[in-house]
Amino acid sequence: MELNFLHFDMDAFFASCEILDNPKLKHVPMVVGGKSKRGIITTANYEARKYGLHSAMPIFKAKQLVNDLVIITPDMEKYKRYSNKVFKVLSTFSDRIQKMSIDEGCMDISHIKMDRYYLAKLVQDNVRIKTGLSISIGISYNMSLAKLASDWNKPHGIKIITEEDIPEILMDLDVGKIQGIGRKSEAKLNDIGIKKVSQLYELPKDSLKRLFGKSGEIIYDRIRGIDKRDLDLSRIRKSIGEESTFENDLKNYREVLKKLKQFSVELEKDLEKNDIKAKTIHLKIKLNDFSVITRSMTLENYICTRDDIYRVAKYLALNAKIDKKVRLLGLSASNLSDKKYEQLRFL
Ligand code: TTP
Ligand code: MG
């Protein structure tokens, strides 16, 4: 099979953007994250990684590990700007790029008849010269193997996985490295003594289906290097929303509703900016004992105004049993429609 998928992932992305703006930050342990007592690390530079600091670690814990840690408040606008720059450079190589996240994507390179290693190097050098940022690249004959490859030699890595490398290359991996096996599934497998992919090969398809339902089949294929997906180039966002962990827990319904009212305004703005409407509203509440309540409601018609959104949010909140202080609130919309497309139907 042809090696036509190139997956890229930027190295220590938020931290690397900050270092570009202030090169001194490269040589001291530094993390990007919230400074509040509940702040967590979004990412750490390589100096800080030496001390074991990593994404999602609470800042207070990081400070215990590194006394003179430099903490930078995230600046999403900046990271979006740099991300756009990188994607622009990449788009000179292919107009078929699926964006997976702010710092990661997969590109169709079937039209480029060039040695794969040489091409990866060319792409990597171009990004570095034109943006100052470092990316890691994986090339393979399907999307999930290309992604796995991009993570292989980080940072500034290049890895090519061919058909001949399968299954040997996968054997020794922890099962969590396989796309489609999330944290929960990994724990489930570890519980029954399965840690490595080589052990997972022993399980027949039916057992995997029994364990994981439909995704059992996907896992069965993935560990055999099978992935028939093609790039998804539709730019339709699946959901849009607001979420916040509060400095001080919300104490009662009145405070919750006040927040939801603010979120409804933000959501209205976001929907308006993207020229879309939504049919489903989701509410997420994390209580101060860390239990999570989620509620959602799908409506007959699309909505987009703050009043309509708030009305649904309020209904969902009042029907959720909030019997403790609230630590986090999230309000999001899905089932999104394109307003322009909606209008076409009425022409
Ligand atoms: P990642 O690509 O997972 O991490 P990274 O780019 O910092 O490091 P690596 O070189 O290992 O790829 O995520 C991209 C950015 O997304 C990261 O710079 C910060 C942000 N992020 C969070 O905000 N929270 C998280 O839990 C993670 C994992 C990332
Ligand atoms: Mg990255």
PDB file of C-alpha atoms in Angstrom, residues 42-200:
ATOM      1  CA  THR A  42      -1.488  22.727  29.504  1.00  0.00           C
ATOM      2  CA  THR A  43       2.060  21.872  28.448  1.00  0.00           C
ATOM      3  CA  ALA A  44       5.616  22.035  29.747  1.00  0.00           C
ATOM      4  CA  ASN A  45       8.830  22.998  27.942  1.00  0.00           C
ATOM      5  CA  TYR A  46      11.581  20.353  27.663  1.00  0.00           C
ATOM      6  CA  GLU A  47      13.508  21.774  30.594  1.00  0.00           C
ATOM      7  CA  ALA A  48      10.448  21.284  32.837  1.00  0.00           C
ATOM      8  CA  ARG A  49       9.748  17.813  31.390  1.00  0.00           C
ATOM      9  CA  LYS A  50      13.120  16.712  32.792  1.00  0.00           C
ATOM     10  CA  TYR A  51      11.560  17.069  36.239  1.00  0.00           C
ATOM     11  CA  GLY A  52       8.511  15.019  35.294  1.00  0.00           C
ATOM     12  CA  LEU A  53       6.189  17.948  34.667  1.00  0.00           C
ATOM     13  CA  HIS A  54       3.491  17.206  32.098  1.00  0.00           C
ATOM     14  CA  SER A  55       0.104  18.251  30.683  1.00  0.00           C
ATOM     15  CA  ALA A  56      -2.852  18.106  33.082  1.00  0.00           C
ATOM     16  CA  MET A  57      -0.647  18.131  36.191  1.00  0.00           C
ATOM     17  CA  PRO A  58      -1.929  20.600  38.817  1.00  0.00           C
ATOM     18  CA  ILE A  59       0.254  23.712  39.058  1.00  0.00           C
ATOM     19  CA  PHE A  60       0.556  23.412  42.826  1.00  0.00           C
ATOM     20  CA  LYS A  61       2.106  19.978  42.393  1.00  0.00           C
ATOM     21  CA  ALA A  62       4.455  21.242  39.667  1.00  0.00           C
ATOM     22  CA  LYS A  63       5.639  23.989  42.010  1.00  0.00           C
ATOM     23  CA  GLN A  64       6.459  21.390  44.629  1.00  0.00           C
ATOM     24  CA  LEU A  65       8.655  19.591  42.102  1.00  0.00           C
ATOM     25  CA  VAL A  66      10.356  22.706  40.703  1.00  0.00           C
ATOM     26  CA  ASN A  67      10.896  25.622  43.055  1.00  0.00           C
ATOM     27  CA  ASP A  68      11.662  28.353  40.568  1.00  0.00           C
ATOM     28  CA  LEU A  69       9.158  27.235  37.955  1.00  0.00           C
ATOM     29  CA  VAL A  70       8.156  29.874  35.402  1.00  0.00           C
ATOM     30  CA  ILE A  71       4.406  29.844  34.799  1.00  0.00           C
ATOM     31  CA  ILE A  72       2.982  31.554  31.727  1.00  0.00           C
ATOM     32  CA  THR A  73      -0.728  32.296  31.446  1.00  0.00           C
ATOM     33  CA  PRO A  74      -2.149  30.738  28.250  1.00  0.00           C
ATOM     34  CA  ASP A  75      -2.750  33.117  25.370  1.00  0.00           C
ATOM     35  CA  MET A  76      -5.015  31.186  23.014  1.00  0.00           C
ATOM     36  CA  GLU A  77      -5.124  33.963  20.428  1.00  0.00           C
ATOM     37  CA  LYS A  78      -1.348  33.772  20.126  1.00  0.00           C
ATOM     38  CA  TYR A  79      -1.390  29.975  19.718  1.00  0.00           C
ATOM     39  CA  LYS A  80      -4.128  30.179  17.095  1.00  0.00           C
ATOM     40  CA  ARG A  81      -2.058  32.733  15.200  1.00  0.00           C
ATOM     41  CA  TYR A  82       1.030  30.499  15.203  1.00  0.00           C
ATOM     42  CA  SER A  83      -1.070  27.448  14.388  1.00  0.00           C
ATOM     43  CA  ASN A  84      -2.554  29.215  11.365  1.00  0.00           C
ATOM     44  CA  LYS A  85       0.941  30.098  10.197  1.00  0.00           C
ATOM     45  CA  VAL A  86       2.034  26.455  10.371  1.00  0.00           C
ATOM     46  CA  PHE A  87      -1.097  25.199   8.592  1.00  0.00           C
ATOM     47  CA  LYS A  88      -0.502  27.799   5.890  1.00  0.00           C
ATOM     48  CA  VAL A  89       3.003  26.498   5.242  1.00  0.00           C
ATOM     49  CA  LEU A  90       1.674  22.933   5.155  1.00  0.00           C
ATOM     50  CA  SER A  91      -1.052  23.901   2.707  1.00  0.00           C
ATOM     51  CA  THR A  92       1.654  24.705   0.154  1.00  0.00           C
ATOM     52  CA  PHE A  93       2.338  20.950   0.023  1.00  0.00           C
ATOM     53  CA  SER A  94      -1.239  19.695  -0.162  1.00  0.00           C
ATOM     54  CA  ASP A  95      -4.729  21.129  -0.308  1.00  0.00           C
ATOM     55  CA  ARG A  96      -6.114  18.041   1.408  1.00  0.00           C
ATOM     56  CA  ILE A  97      -5.356  18.521   5.092  1.00  0.00           C
ATOM     57  CA  GLN A  98      -7.570  17.397   7.949  1.00  0.00           C
ATOM     58  CA  LYS A  99      -7.083  19.512  11.037  1.00  0.00           C
ATOM     59  CA  MET A 100      -7.273  17.316  14.142  1.00  0.00           C
ATOM     60  CA  SER A 101      -6.564  20.009  16.706  1.00  0.00           C
ATOM     61  CA  ILE A 102      -4.776  23.311  17.093  1.00  0.00           C
ATOM     62  CA  ASP A 103      -1.376  21.609  16.738  1.00  0.00           C
ATOM     63  CA  GLU A 104      -2.036  18.457  14.770  1.00  0.00           C
ATOM     64  CA  GLY A 105      -3.315  17.298  11.429  1.00  0.00           C
ATOM     65  CA  CYS A 106      -3.151  14.728   8.671  1.00  0.00           C
ATOM     66  CA  MET A 107      -2.329  15.452   5.047  1.00  0.00           C
ATOM     67  CA  ASP A 108      -2.872  13.559   1.807  1.00  0.00           C
ATOM     68  CA  ILE A 109       0.468  13.327  -0.031  1.00  0.00           C
ATOM     69  CA  SER A 110      -0.595  10.931  -2.784  1.00  0.00           C
ATOM     70  CA  HIS A 111       0.151  13.545  -5.464  1.00  0.00           C
ATOM     71  CA  ILE A 112       3.771  14.012  -4.358  1.00  0.00           C
ATOM     72  CA  LYS A 113       6.001  11.406  -5.912  1.00  0.00           C
ATOM     73  CA  MET A 114       9.048  11.908  -3.787  1.00  0.00           C
ATOM     74  CA  ASP A 115      11.019   9.747  -1.392  1.00  0.00           C
ATOM     75  CA  ARG A 116       8.979   9.762   1.852  1.00  0.00           C
ATOM     76  CA  TYR A 117      11.843  10.507   4.189  1.00  0.00           C
ATOM     77  CA  TYR A 118      13.091  13.305   1.971  1.00  0.00           C
ATOM     78  CA  LEU A 119       9.584  14.764   1.782  1.00  0.00           C
ATOM     79  CA  ALA A 120       9.144  14.666   5.567  1.00  0.00           C
ATOM     80  CA  LYS A 121      12.440  16.464   6.007  1.00  0.00           C
ATOM     81  CA  LEU A 122      11.455  19.067   3.442  1.00  0.00           C
ATOM     82  CA  VAL A 123       8.118  19.735   5.173  1.00  0.00           C
ATOM     83  CA  GLN A 124       9.761  19.898   8.584  1.00  0.00           C
ATOM     84  CA  ASP A 125      12.491  22.286   7.403  1.00  0.00           C
ATOM     85  CA  ASN A 126       9.963  24.512   5.655  1.00  0.00           C
ATOM     86  CA  VAL A 127       7.882  24.850   8.821  1.00  0.00           C
ATOM     87  CA  ARG A 128      10.949  25.577  10.911  1.00  0.00           C
ATOM     88  CA  ILE A 129      12.330  28.200   8.527  1.00  0.00           C
ATOM     89  CA  LYS A 130       9.023  29.960   7.898  1.00  0.00           C
ATOM     90  CA  THR A 131       7.552  29.861  11.428  1.00  0.00           C
ATOM     91  CA  GLY A 132      10.388  29.045  13.831  1.00  0.00           C
ATOM     92  CA  LEU A 133       8.366  26.105  15.155  1.00  0.00           C
ATOM     93  CA  SER A 134       9.332  22.450  15.305  1.00  0.00           C
ATOM     94  CA  ILE A 135       7.012  19.647  14.209  1.00  0.00           C
ATOM     95  CA  SER A 136       7.216  15.874  14.309  1.00  0.00           C
ATOM     96  CA  ILE A 137       6.127  13.907  11.277  1.00  0.00           C
ATOM     97  CA  GLY A 138       4.832  10.400  10.713  1.00  0.00           C
ATOM     98  CA  ILE A 139       4.157   8.869   7.308  1.00  0.00           C
ATOM     99  CA  SER A 140       2.281   5.662   6.648  1.00  0.00           C
ATOM    100  CA  TYR A 141      -0.341   3.981   4.490  1.00  0.00           C
ATOM    101  CA  ASN A 142      -3.247   4.859   6.765  1.00  0.00           C
ATOM    102  CA  MET A 143      -4.272   7.597   9.168  1.00  0.00           C
ATOM    103  CA  SER A 144      -3.840   5.882  12.515  1.00  0.00           C
ATOM    104  CA  LEU A 145      -0.404   4.494  11.699  1.00  0.00           C
ATOM    105  CA  ALA A 146       0.699   7.918  10.446  1.00  0.00           C
ATOM    106  CA  LYS A 147      -0.404   9.411  13.763  1.00  0.00           C
ATOM    107  CA  LEU A 148       1.378   6.730  15.721  1.00  0.00           C
ATOM    108  CA  ALA A 149       4.499   7.413  13.667  1.00  0.00           C
ATOM    109  CA  SER A 150       4.408  11.155  14.327  1.00  0.00           C
ATOM    110  CA  ASP A 151       4.650  10.409  18.038  1.00  0.00           C
ATOM    111  CA  TRP A 152       7.518   7.944  17.597  1.00  0.00           C
ATOM    112  CA  ASN A 153      10.644  10.119  17.765  1.00  0.00           C
ATOM    113  CA  LYS A 154       9.385  13.318  19.359  1.00  0.00           C
ATOM    114  CA  PRO A 155      10.599  16.065  19.362  1.00  0.00           C
ATOM    115  CA  HIS A 156      11.493  16.989  15.766  1.00  0.00           C
ATOM    116  CA  GLY A 157      11.035  13.369  14.794  1.00  0.00           C
ATOM    117  CA  ILE A 158      10.441  11.648  11.493  1.00  0.00           C
ATOM    118  CA  LYS A 159       9.147   8.110  11.308  1.00  0.00           C
ATOM    119  CA  ILE A 160       7.876   6.073   8.406  1.00  0.00           C
ATOM    120  CA  ILE A 161       5.808   2.947   8.965  1.00  0.00           C
ATOM    121  CA  THR A 162       5.475   0.575   6.027  1.00  0.00           C
ATOM    122  CA  GLU A 163       3.368  -2.548   5.624  1.00  0.00           C
ATOM    123  CA  GLU A 164       6.424  -4.710   6.230  1.00  0.00           C
ATOM    124  CA  ASP A 165       6.788  -3.150   9.700  1.00  0.00           C
ATOM    125  CA  ILE A 166       3.415  -4.593  10.735  1.00  0.00           C
ATOM    126  CA  PRO A 167       2.792  -6.331  13.091  1.00  0.00           C
ATOM    127  CA  GLU A 168       6.310  -6.354  14.657  1.00  0.00           C
ATOM    128  CA  ILE A 169       6.402  -2.624  15.285  1.00  0.00           C
ATOM    129  CA  LEU A 170       3.133  -2.739  17.231  1.00  0.00           C
ATOM    130  CA  MET A 171       3.826  -5.840  19.335  1.00  0.00           C
ATOM    131  CA  ASP A 172       5.745  -4.209  22.111  1.00  0.00           C
ATOM    132  CA  LEU A 173       3.541  -1.130  22.486  1.00  0.00           C
ATOM    133  CA  ASP A 174       1.358  -0.519  25.509  1.00  0.00           C
ATOM    134  CA  VAL A 175      -2.251  -1.012  24.466  1.00  0.00           C
ATOM    135  CA  GLY A 176      -2.986   2.648  25.287  1.00  0.00           C
ATOM    136  CA  LYS A 177      -0.824   3.709  22.335  1.00  0.00           C
ATOM    137  CA  ILE A 178      -3.347   2.264  19.887  1.00  0.00           C
ATOM    138  CA  GLN A 179      -5.844   4.775  18.545  1.00  0.00           C
ATOM    139  CA  GLY A 180      -9.318   3.772  19.622  1.00  0.00           C
ATOM    140  CA  ILE A 181      -8.098   2.546  23.015  1.00  0.00           C
ATOM    141  CA  GLY A 182      -8.756   5.399  25.408  1.00  0.00           C
ATOM    142  CA  ARG A 183      -7.918   5.647  29.092  1.00  0.00           C
ATOM    143  CA  LYS A 184     -10.963   3.661  30.204  1.00  0.00           C
ATOM    144  CA  SER A 185     -10.451   0.843  27.725  1.00  0.00           C
ATOM    145  CA  GLU A 186      -6.778   0.698  28.634  1.00  0.00           C
ATOM    146  CA  ALA A 187      -7.677   0.307  32.323  1.00  0.00           C
ATOM    147  CA  LYS A 188     -10.207  -2.372  31.441  1.00  0.00           C
ATOM    148  CA  LEU A 189      -7.561  -4.339  29.530  1.00  0.00           C
ATOM    149  CA  ASN A 190      -4.930  -3.860  32.238  1.00  0.00           C
ATOM    150  CA  ASP A 191      -7.457  -5.222  34.724  1.00  0.00           C
ATOM    151  CA  ILE A 192      -7.579  -8.500  32.853  1.00  0.00           C
ATOM    152  CA  GLY A 193      -3.805  -8.597  32.614  1.00  0.00           C
ATOM    153  CA  ILE A 194      -3.413  -7.249  29.095  1.00  0.00           C
ATOM    154  CA  LYS A 195      -0.744  -4.562  28.895  1.00  0.00           C
ATOM    155  CA  LYS A 196       0.956  -5.043  25.556  1.00  0.00           C
ATOM    156  CA  VAL A 197      -0.449  -5.192  22.046  1.00  0.00           C
ATOM    157  CA  SER A 198       1.154  -8.631  21.626  1.00  0.00           C
ATOM    158  CA  GLN A 199      -1.225  -9.934  24.313  1.00  0.00           C
ATOM    159  CA  LEU A 200      -4.149  -8.264  22.613  1.00  0.00           C
TER     160      LEU A 200
END
